[in-house]
mmCIF file of C-alpha atoms in Angstrom:
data_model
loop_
_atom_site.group_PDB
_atom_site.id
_atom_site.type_symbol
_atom_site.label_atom_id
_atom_site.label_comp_id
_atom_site.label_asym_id
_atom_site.label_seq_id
_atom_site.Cartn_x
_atom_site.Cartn_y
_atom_site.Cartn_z
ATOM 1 C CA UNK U 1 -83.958 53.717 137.767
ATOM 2 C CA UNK U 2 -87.309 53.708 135.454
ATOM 3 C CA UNK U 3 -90.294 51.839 137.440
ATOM 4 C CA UNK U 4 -91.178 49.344 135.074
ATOM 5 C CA UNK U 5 -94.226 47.551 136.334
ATOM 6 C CA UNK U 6 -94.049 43.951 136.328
ATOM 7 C CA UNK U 7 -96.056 40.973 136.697
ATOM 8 C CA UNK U 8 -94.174 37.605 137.216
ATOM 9 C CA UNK U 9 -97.504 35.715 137.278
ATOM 10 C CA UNK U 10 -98.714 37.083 133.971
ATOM 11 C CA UNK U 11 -98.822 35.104 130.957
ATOM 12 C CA UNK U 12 -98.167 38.527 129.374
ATOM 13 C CA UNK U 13 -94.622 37.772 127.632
ATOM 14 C CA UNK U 14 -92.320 39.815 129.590
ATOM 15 C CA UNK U 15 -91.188 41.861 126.764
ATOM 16 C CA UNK U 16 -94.470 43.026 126.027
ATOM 17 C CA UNK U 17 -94.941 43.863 129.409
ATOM 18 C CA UNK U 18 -92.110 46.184 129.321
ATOM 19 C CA UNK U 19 -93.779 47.887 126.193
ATOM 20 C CA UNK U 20 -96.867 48.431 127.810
ATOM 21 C CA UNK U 21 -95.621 49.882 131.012
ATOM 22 C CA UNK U 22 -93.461 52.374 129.077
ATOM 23 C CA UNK U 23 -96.281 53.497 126.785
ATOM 24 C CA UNK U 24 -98.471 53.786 129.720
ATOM 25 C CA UNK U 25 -96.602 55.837 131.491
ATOM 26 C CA UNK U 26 -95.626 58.168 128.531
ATOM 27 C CA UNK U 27 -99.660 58.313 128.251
ATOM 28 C CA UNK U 28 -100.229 59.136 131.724
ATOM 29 C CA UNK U 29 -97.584 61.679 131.501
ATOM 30 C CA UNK U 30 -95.216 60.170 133.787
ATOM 31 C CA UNK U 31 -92.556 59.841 131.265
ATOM 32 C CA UNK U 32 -91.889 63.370 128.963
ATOM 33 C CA UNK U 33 -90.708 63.492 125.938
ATOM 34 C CA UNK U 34 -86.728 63.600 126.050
ATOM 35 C CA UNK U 35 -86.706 61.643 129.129
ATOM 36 C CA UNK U 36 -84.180 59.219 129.167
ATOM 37 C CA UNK U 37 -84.869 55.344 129.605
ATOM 38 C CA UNK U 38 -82.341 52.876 131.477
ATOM 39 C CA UNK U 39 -80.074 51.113 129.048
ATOM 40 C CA UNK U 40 -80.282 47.758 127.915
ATOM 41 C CA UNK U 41 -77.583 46.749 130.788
ATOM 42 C CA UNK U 42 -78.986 48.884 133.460
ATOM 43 C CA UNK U 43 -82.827 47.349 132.566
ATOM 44 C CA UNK U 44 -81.763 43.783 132.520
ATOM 45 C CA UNK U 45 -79.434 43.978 135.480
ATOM 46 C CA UNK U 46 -81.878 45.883 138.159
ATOM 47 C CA UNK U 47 -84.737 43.809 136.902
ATOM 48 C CA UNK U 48 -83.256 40.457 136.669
ATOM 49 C CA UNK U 49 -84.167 40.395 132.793
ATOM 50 C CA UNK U 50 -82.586 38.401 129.909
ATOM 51 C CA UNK U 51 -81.000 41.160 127.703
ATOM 52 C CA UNK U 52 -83.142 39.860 124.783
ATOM 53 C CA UNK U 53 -85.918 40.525 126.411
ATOM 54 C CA UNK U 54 -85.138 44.267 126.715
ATOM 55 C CA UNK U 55 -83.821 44.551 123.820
ATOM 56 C CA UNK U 56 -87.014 43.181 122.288
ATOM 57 C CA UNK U 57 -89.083 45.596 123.858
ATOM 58 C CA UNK U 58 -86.868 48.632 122.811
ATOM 59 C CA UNK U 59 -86.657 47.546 119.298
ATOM 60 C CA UNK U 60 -90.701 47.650 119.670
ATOM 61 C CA UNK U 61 -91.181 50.712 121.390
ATOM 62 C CA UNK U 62 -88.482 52.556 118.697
ATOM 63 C CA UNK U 63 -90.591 50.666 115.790
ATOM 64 C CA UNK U 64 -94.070 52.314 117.046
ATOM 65 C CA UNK U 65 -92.497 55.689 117.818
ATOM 66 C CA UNK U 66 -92.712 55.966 121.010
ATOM 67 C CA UNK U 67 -88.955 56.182 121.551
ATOM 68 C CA UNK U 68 -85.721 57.094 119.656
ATOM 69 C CA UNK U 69 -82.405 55.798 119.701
ATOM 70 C CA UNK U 70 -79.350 57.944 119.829
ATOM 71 C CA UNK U 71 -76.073 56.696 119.131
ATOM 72 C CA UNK U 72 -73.375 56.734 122.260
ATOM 73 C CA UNK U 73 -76.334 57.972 124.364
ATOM 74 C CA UNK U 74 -79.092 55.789 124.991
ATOM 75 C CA UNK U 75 -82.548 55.740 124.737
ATOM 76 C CA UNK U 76 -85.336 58.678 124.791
ATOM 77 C CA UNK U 77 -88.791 59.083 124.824
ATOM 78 C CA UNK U 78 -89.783 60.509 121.299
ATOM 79 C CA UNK U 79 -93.266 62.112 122.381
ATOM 80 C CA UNK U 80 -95.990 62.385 125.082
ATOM 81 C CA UNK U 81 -99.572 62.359 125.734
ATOM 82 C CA UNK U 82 -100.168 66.228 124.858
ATOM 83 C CA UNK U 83 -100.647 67.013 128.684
ATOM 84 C CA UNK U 84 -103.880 65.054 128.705
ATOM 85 C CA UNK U 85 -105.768 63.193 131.419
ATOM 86 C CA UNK U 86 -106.383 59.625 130.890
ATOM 87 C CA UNK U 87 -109.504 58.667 132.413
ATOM 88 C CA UNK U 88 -111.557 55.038 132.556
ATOM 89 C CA UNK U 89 -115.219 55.746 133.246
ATOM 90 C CA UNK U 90 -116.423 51.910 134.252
ATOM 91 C CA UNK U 91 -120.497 52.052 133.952
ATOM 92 C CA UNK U 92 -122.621 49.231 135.698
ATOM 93 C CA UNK U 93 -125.320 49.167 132.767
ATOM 94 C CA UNK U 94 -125.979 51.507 129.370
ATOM 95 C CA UNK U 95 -129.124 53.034 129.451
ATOM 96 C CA UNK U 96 -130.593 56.624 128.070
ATOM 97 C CA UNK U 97 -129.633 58.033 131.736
ATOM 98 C CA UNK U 98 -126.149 56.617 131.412
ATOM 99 C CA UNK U 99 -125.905 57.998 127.841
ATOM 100 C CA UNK U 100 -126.565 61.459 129.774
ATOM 101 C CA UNK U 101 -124.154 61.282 132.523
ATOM 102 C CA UNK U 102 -121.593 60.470 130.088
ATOM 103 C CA UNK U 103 -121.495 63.563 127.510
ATOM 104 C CA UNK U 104 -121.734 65.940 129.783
ATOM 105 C CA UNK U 105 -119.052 64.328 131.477
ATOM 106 C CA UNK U 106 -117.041 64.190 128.396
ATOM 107 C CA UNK U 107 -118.254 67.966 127.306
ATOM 108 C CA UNK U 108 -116.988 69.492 130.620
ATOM 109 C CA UNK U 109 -113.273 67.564 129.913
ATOM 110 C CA UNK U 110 -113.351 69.042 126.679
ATOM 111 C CA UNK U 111 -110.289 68.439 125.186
ATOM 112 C CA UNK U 112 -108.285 68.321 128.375
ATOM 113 C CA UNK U 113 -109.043 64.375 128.586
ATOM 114 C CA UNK U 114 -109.419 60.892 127.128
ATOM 115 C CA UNK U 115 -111.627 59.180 128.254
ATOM 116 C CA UNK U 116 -112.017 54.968 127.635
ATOM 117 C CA UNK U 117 -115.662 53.546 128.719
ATOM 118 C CA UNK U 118 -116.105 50.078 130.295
ATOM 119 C CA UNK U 119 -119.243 48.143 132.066
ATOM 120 C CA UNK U 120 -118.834 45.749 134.540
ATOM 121 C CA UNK U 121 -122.951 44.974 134.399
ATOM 122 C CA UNK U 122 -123.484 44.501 137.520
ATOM 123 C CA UNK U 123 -120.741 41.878 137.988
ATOM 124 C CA UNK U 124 -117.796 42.232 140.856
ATOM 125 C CA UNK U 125 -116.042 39.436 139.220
ATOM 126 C CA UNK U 126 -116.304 41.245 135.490
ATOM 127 C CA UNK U 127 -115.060 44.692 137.340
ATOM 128 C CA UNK U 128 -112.053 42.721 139.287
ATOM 129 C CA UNK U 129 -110.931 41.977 136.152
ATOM 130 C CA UNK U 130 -111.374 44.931 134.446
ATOM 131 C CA UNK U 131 -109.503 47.127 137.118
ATOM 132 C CA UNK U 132 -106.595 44.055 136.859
ATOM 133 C CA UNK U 133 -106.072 44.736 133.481
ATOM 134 C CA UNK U 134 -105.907 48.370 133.450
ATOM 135 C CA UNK U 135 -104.773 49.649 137.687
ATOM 136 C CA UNK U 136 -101.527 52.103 136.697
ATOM 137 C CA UNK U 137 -102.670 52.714 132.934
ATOM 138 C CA UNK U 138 -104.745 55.757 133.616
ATOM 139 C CA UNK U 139 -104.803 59.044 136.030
ATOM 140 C CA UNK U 140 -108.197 58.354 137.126
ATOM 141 C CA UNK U 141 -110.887 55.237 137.686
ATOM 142 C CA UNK U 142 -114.562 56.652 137.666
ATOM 143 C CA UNK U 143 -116.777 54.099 138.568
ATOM 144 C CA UNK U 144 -120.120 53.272 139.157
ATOM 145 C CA UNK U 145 -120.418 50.861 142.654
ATOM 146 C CA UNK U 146 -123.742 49.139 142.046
ATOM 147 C CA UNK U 147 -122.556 45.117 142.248
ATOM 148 C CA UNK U 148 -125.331 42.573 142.437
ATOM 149 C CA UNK U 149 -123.586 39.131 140.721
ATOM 150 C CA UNK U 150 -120.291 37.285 141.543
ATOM 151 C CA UNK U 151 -120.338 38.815 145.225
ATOM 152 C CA UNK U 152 -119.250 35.789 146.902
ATOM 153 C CA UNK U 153 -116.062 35.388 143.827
ATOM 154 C CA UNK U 154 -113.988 38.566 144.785
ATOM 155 C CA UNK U 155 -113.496 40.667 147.503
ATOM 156 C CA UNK U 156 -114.683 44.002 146.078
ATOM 157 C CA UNK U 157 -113.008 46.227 149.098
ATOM 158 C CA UNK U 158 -109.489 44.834 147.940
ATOM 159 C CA UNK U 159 -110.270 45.581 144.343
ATOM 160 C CA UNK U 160 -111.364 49.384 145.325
ATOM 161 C CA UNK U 161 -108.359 49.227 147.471
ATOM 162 C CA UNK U 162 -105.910 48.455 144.408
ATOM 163 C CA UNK U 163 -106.734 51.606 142.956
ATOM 164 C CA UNK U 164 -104.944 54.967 144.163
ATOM 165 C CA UNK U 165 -107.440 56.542 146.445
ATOM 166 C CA UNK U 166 -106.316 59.915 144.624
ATOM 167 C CA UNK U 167 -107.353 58.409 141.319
ATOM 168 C CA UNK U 168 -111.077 56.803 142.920
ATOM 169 C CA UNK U 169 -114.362 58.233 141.893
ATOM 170 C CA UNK U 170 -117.617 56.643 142.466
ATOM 171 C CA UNK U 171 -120.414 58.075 140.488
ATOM 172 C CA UNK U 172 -124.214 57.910 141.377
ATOM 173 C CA UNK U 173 -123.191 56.146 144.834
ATOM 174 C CA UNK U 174 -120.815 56.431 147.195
ATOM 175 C CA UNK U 175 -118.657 53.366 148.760
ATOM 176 C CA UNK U 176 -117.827 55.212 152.413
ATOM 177 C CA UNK U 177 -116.416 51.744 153.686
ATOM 178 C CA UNK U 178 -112.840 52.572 152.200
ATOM 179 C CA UNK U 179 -110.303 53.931 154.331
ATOM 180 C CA UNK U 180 -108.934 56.666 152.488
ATOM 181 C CA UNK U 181 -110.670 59.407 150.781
ATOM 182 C CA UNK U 182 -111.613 59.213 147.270
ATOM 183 C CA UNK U 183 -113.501 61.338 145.673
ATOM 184 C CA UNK U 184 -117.391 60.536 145.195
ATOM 185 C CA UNK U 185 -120.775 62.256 143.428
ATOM 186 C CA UNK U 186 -123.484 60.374 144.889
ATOM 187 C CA UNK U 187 -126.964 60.310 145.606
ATOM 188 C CA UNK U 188 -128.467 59.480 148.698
ATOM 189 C CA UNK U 189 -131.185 56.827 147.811
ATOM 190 C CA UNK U 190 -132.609 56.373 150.757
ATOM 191 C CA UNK U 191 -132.948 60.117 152.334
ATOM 192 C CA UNK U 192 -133.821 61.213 148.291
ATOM 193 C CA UNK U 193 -136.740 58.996 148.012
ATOM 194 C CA UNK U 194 -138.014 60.078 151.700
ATOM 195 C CA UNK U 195 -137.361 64.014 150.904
ATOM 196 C CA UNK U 196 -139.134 63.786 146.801
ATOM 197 C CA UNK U 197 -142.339 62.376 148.567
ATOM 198 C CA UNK U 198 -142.661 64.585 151.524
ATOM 199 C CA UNK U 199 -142.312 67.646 149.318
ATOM 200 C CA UNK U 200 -145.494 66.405 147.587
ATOM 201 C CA UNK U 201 -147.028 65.995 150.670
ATOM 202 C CA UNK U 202 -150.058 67.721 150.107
ATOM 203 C CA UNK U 203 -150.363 66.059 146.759
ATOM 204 C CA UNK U 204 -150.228 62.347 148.387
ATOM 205 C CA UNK U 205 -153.153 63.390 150.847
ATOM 206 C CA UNK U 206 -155.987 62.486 148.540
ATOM 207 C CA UNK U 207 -154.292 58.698 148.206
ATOM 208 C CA UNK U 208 -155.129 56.134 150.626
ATOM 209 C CA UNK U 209 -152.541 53.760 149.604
ATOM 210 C CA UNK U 210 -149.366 53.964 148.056
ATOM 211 C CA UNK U 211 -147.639 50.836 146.133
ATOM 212 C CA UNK U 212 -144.124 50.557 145.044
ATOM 213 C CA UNK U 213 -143.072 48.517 141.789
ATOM 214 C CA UNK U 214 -139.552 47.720 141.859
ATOM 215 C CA UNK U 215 -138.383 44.118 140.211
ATOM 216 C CA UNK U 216 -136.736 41.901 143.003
ATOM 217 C CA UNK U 217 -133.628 41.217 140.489
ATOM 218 C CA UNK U 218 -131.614 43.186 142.731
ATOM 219 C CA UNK U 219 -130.214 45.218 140.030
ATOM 220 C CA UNK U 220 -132.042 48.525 142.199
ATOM 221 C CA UNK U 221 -130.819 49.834 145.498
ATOM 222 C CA UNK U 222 -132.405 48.339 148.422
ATOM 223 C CA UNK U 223 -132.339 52.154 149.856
ATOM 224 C CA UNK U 224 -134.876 52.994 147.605
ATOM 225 C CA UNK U 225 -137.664 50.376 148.805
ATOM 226 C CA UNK U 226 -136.321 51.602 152.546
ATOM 227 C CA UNK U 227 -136.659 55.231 151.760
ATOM 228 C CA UNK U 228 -140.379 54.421 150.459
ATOM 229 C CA UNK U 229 -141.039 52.563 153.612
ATOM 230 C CA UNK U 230 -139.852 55.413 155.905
ATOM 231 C CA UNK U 231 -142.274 57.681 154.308
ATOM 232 C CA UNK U 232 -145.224 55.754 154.235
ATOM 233 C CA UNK U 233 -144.454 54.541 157.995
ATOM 234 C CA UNK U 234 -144.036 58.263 158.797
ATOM 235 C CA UNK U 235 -147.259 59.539 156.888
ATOM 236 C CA UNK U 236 -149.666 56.723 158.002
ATOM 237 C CA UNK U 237 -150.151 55.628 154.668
ATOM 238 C CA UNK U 238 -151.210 52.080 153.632
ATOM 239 C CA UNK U 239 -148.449 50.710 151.435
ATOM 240 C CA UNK U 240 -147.127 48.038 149.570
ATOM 241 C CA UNK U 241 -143.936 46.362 147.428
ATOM 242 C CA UNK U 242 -145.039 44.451 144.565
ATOM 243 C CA UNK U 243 -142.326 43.075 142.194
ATOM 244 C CA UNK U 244 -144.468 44.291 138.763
ATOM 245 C CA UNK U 245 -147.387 45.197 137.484
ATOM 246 C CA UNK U 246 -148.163 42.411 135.210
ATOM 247 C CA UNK U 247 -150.677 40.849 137.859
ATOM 248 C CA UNK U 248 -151.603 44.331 139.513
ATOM 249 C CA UNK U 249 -155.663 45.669 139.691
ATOM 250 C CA UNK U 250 -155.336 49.087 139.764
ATOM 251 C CA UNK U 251 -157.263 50.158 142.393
ATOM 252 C CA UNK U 252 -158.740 53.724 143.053
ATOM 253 C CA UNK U 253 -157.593 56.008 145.932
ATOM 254 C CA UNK U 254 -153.982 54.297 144.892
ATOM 255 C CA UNK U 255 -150.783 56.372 143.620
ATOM 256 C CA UNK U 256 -147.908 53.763 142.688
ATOM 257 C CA UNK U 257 -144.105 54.685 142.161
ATOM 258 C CA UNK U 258 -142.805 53.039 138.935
ATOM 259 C CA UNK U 259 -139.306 52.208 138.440
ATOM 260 C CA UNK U 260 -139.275 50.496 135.137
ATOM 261 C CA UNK U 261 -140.812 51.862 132.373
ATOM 262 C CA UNK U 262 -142.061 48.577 130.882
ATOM 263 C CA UNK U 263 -143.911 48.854 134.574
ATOM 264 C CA UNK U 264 -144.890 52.273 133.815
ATOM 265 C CA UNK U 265 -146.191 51.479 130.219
ATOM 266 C CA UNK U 266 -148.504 48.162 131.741
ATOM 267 C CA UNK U 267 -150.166 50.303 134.857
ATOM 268 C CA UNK U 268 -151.102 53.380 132.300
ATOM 269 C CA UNK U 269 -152.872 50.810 129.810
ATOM 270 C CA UNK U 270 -154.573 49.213 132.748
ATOM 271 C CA UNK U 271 -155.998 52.542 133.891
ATOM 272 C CA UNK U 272 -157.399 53.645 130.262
ATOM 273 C CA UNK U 273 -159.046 50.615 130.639
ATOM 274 C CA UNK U 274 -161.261 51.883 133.651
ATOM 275 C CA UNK U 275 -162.977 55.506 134.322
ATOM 276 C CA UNK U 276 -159.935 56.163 136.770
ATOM 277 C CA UNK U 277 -158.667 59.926 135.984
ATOM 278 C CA UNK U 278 -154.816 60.109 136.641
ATOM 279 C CA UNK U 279 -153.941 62.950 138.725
ATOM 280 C CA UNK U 280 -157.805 62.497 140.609
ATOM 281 C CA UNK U 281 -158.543 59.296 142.047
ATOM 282 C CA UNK U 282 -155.610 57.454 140.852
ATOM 283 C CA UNK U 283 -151.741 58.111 140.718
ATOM 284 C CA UNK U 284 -148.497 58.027 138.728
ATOM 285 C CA UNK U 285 -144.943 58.448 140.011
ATOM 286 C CA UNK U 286 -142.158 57.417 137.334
ATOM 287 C CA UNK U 287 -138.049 57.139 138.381
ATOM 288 C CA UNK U 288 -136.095 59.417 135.985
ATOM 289 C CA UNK U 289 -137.107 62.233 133.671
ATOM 290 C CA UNK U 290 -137.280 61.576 130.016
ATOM 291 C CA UNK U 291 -138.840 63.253 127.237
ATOM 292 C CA UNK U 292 -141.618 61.277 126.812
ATOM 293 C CA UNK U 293 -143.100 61.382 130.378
ATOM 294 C CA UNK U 294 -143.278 65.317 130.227
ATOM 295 C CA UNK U 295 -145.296 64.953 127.170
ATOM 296 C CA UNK U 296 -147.301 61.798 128.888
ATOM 297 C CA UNK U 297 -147.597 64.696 132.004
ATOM 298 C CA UNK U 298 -145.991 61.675 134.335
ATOM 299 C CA UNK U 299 -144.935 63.088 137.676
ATOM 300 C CA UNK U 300 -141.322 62.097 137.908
ATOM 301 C CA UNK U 301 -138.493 61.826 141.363
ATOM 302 C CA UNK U 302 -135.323 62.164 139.423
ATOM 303 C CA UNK U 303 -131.706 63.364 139.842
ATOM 304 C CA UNK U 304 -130.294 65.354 137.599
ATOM 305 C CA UNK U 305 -128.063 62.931 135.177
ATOM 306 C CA UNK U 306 -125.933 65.908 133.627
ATOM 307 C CA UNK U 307 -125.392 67.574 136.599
ATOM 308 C CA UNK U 308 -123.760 64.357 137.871
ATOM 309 C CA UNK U 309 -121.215 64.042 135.159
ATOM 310 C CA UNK U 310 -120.525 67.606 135.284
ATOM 311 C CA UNK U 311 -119.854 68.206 138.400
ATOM 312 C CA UNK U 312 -117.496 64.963 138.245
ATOM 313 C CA UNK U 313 -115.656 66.517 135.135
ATOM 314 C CA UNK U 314 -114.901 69.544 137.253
ATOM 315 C CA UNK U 315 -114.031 68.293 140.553
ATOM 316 C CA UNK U 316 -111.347 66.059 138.308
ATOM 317 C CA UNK U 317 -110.128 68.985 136.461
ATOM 318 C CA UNK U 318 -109.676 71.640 139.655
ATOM 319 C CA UNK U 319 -108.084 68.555 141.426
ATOM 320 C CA UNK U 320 -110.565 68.403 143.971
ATOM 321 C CA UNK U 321 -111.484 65.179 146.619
ATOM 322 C CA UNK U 322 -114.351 65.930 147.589
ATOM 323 C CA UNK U 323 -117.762 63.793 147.922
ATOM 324 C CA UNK U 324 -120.889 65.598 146.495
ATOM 325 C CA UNK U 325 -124.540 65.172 146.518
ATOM 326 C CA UNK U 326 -126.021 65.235 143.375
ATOM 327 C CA UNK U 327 -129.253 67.431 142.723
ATOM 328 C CA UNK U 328 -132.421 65.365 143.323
ATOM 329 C CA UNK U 329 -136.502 66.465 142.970
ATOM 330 C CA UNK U 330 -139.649 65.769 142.530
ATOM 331 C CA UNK U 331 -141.257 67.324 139.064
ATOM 332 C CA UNK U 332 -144.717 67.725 139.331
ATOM 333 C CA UNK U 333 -147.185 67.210 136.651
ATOM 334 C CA UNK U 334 -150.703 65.951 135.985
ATOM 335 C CA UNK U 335 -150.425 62.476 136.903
ATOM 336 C CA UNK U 336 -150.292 63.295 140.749
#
C-alpha cells in the first residue's frame, strides 16, 4: 500500500492533502513514472477515507498530469522529477555573504538539483513553521542554525529532530546537540577568531589596546566576543566590548575589530578626522571580505563564503555525512 502522508489535525482539506503527498513524492522521486497507485477502494478502505474524497484527489492529480488513468487497470504515475534532487536551503538573513554561499552552492548542483530558498530571520518560531509545512517534501533541509527570537515559543531540538537526520545540513554552524549524525559545514567561531588574531601576532604588538564592536542585538555569535576575549586574555592585551562606534574616541595605540560595516564606515571617518595613520598608530580589523575593503586596504578575518556552499553542494551530491570546517583567515593589508 502507497504511504500517503496524512495530517488529521490539518485544516488542509483531506483531498488536497492526498494531492500533495502524491506529487511530492513523484518530485522526490519516490514514486516513478509507471508506478501504480492504490485504487479508489484500496485508498479509501486502508485509510479510512470517504471514496469522494479519493476520487477527488485522483480526478486532480489526472487533470494536472501527474497521473493517467487506464481503463480495467488502475491508476499510474504519468511522469517524474527527471532524477533530480529537491533541496530547501532555509537562510537566517540575506546579505551580500549569503548571496555568495548560495550560487556557488547552486553552481556546484548544476543541473542535478532544485533548489527552493527560505529565511527564518532569526526566528525559531518562523523556522518551526517553515520545516511543518514542508518535512517529507524534499530530499534534503540545508539550514542555517543561528536562532535569536521566539526561543522560549518552540522547542528547536524537536523541530531539528522532525527532519531525517540523513536529509540535515547545517551551514555556517554546526548544532552537535542532536543525536544522530547529520551532516554539517561549519565554522568554529570561537577557535577562528582566537587562531585569525594570533597569526597576526606580530602585527598586534605595536597596539596597546584592542576594542571589539559587535551590536548587543544578539543577532552575532556569542563565540565570537569569547574567542576575542581568549586572545586578548592570552596576549596581555588591554581590551574592550563596546556595542558601536557611534559614541567611540578613537584613541591612538588602539586596533578595533569591526563587525558591521555601518561600524566600520563611522570609526574610518572618525580617524580622517585626526592625524592618526591607519596601519601605524591606529588599527582596522573588518568581519568578511568584500570588494570594497581590498580597495579601502581594510585588514579583514573572513571565511571563505563560496567555499562553504561548495563544499556543501558536493558532500550532498557524493552522498557524504560528514561535518566540515570551513576555510577561515586573516587577509592582511594596510590598515593593520
Amino acid at each position: 500500500m502507497y504511504l500517503l502522508h496524512l495530517n488529521h489535525k490539518s485544516k488542509t482539506p483531506k483531498y488536497k492533502q492526498i494531492v500533495e503527498s502524491v506529487i511530492t513524492d513523484i518530485e522526490r522521486g519516490l514514486l516513478k513514472k509507471n508506478d501504480q497507485l492504490p485504487s479508489i477502494s484500496e485508498m479509501s478502505a486502508h485509510y479510512d477515507l470517504a471514496r469522494d474524497t479519493v476520487e477527488k484527489a485522483y480526478r486532480e492529480l489526472r487533470e494536472r498530469g501527474f497521473i493517467v488513468s487506464v481503463q480495467g487497470k488502475g491508476y499510474y504515475v504519468s511522469g517524474g522529477n527527471d532524477g533530480k534532487i529537491r533541496i530547501l536551503l532555509i537562510f537566517n538573513k540575506l546579505s551580500s555573504y549569503k548571496r555568495l554561499i548560495y550560487y556557488s552552492f547552486l553552481q556546484q548542483l548544476g543541473e542535478r538539483a532544485q533548489v527552493d530558498l527560505q529565511v527564518h530571520h532569526y526566528s525559531a518560531k518562523l523556522f518551526a513553521d517553515i520545516i511543518e509545512r514542508n518535512v517529507g517534501k524534499y530530499n534534503f533541509y540545508v539550514v542555517m542554525p543561528h536562532f535569536v527570537h521566539d526561543l522560549e515559543k518552540v522547542n528547536l531540538e524537536e523541530v531539528l529532530k522532525s527532519i531525517p537526520a540523513d536529509e540535515l545540513v547545517f551551514l555556517d554552524k554546526d548544532y552537535p546537540n542532536l543525536p544522530n549524525k547529520h551532516l554539517a559545514v561549519y565554522q568554529d567561531f570561537q577557535r577562528d577568531i582566537f587562531n585569525a588574531l594570533l597569526s597576526a601576532n606580530e602585527l598586534l604588538q605595536k597596539y596597546t589596546q584592542m576594542v571589539l564592536v559587535m551590536p548587543s542585538d544578539g543577532n552575532y555569535p556569542t563565540e565570537i566576543a569569547r574567542g576575542f576575549h581568549n586572545y586578548c586574555v592570552n596576549y596581555k592585551k588591554a581590551y574592550q566590548i563596546i556595542e558601536s562606534a557611534s559614541e567611540e574616541q578613537v584613541r591612538e595605540g588602539t586596533v578595533y575589530c569591526v563587525i558591521e560595516e555601518t561600524d566600520l564606515a563611522e570609526l574610518i571617518k572618525k580617524i580622517r578626522q585626526t592625524p592618526l595613520l591607519l596601519g601605524q598608530n591606529i588599527g582596522l580589523i573588518s568581519f568578511n571580505d568584500t570588494t570594497l575593503k581590498e580597495v579601502l586596504d581594510i585588514t579583514v578575518i573572513t571565511t571563505d563564503f563560496e567555499a562553504m556552499g561548495r563544499t556543501a553542494a558536493q558532500l550532498l551530491l557524493e552522498g557524504k555525512k560528514e561535518k566540515v570546517k570551513n576555510p577561515f583567515y586573516l587577509v592582511r593589508r594596510g590598515s593593520l
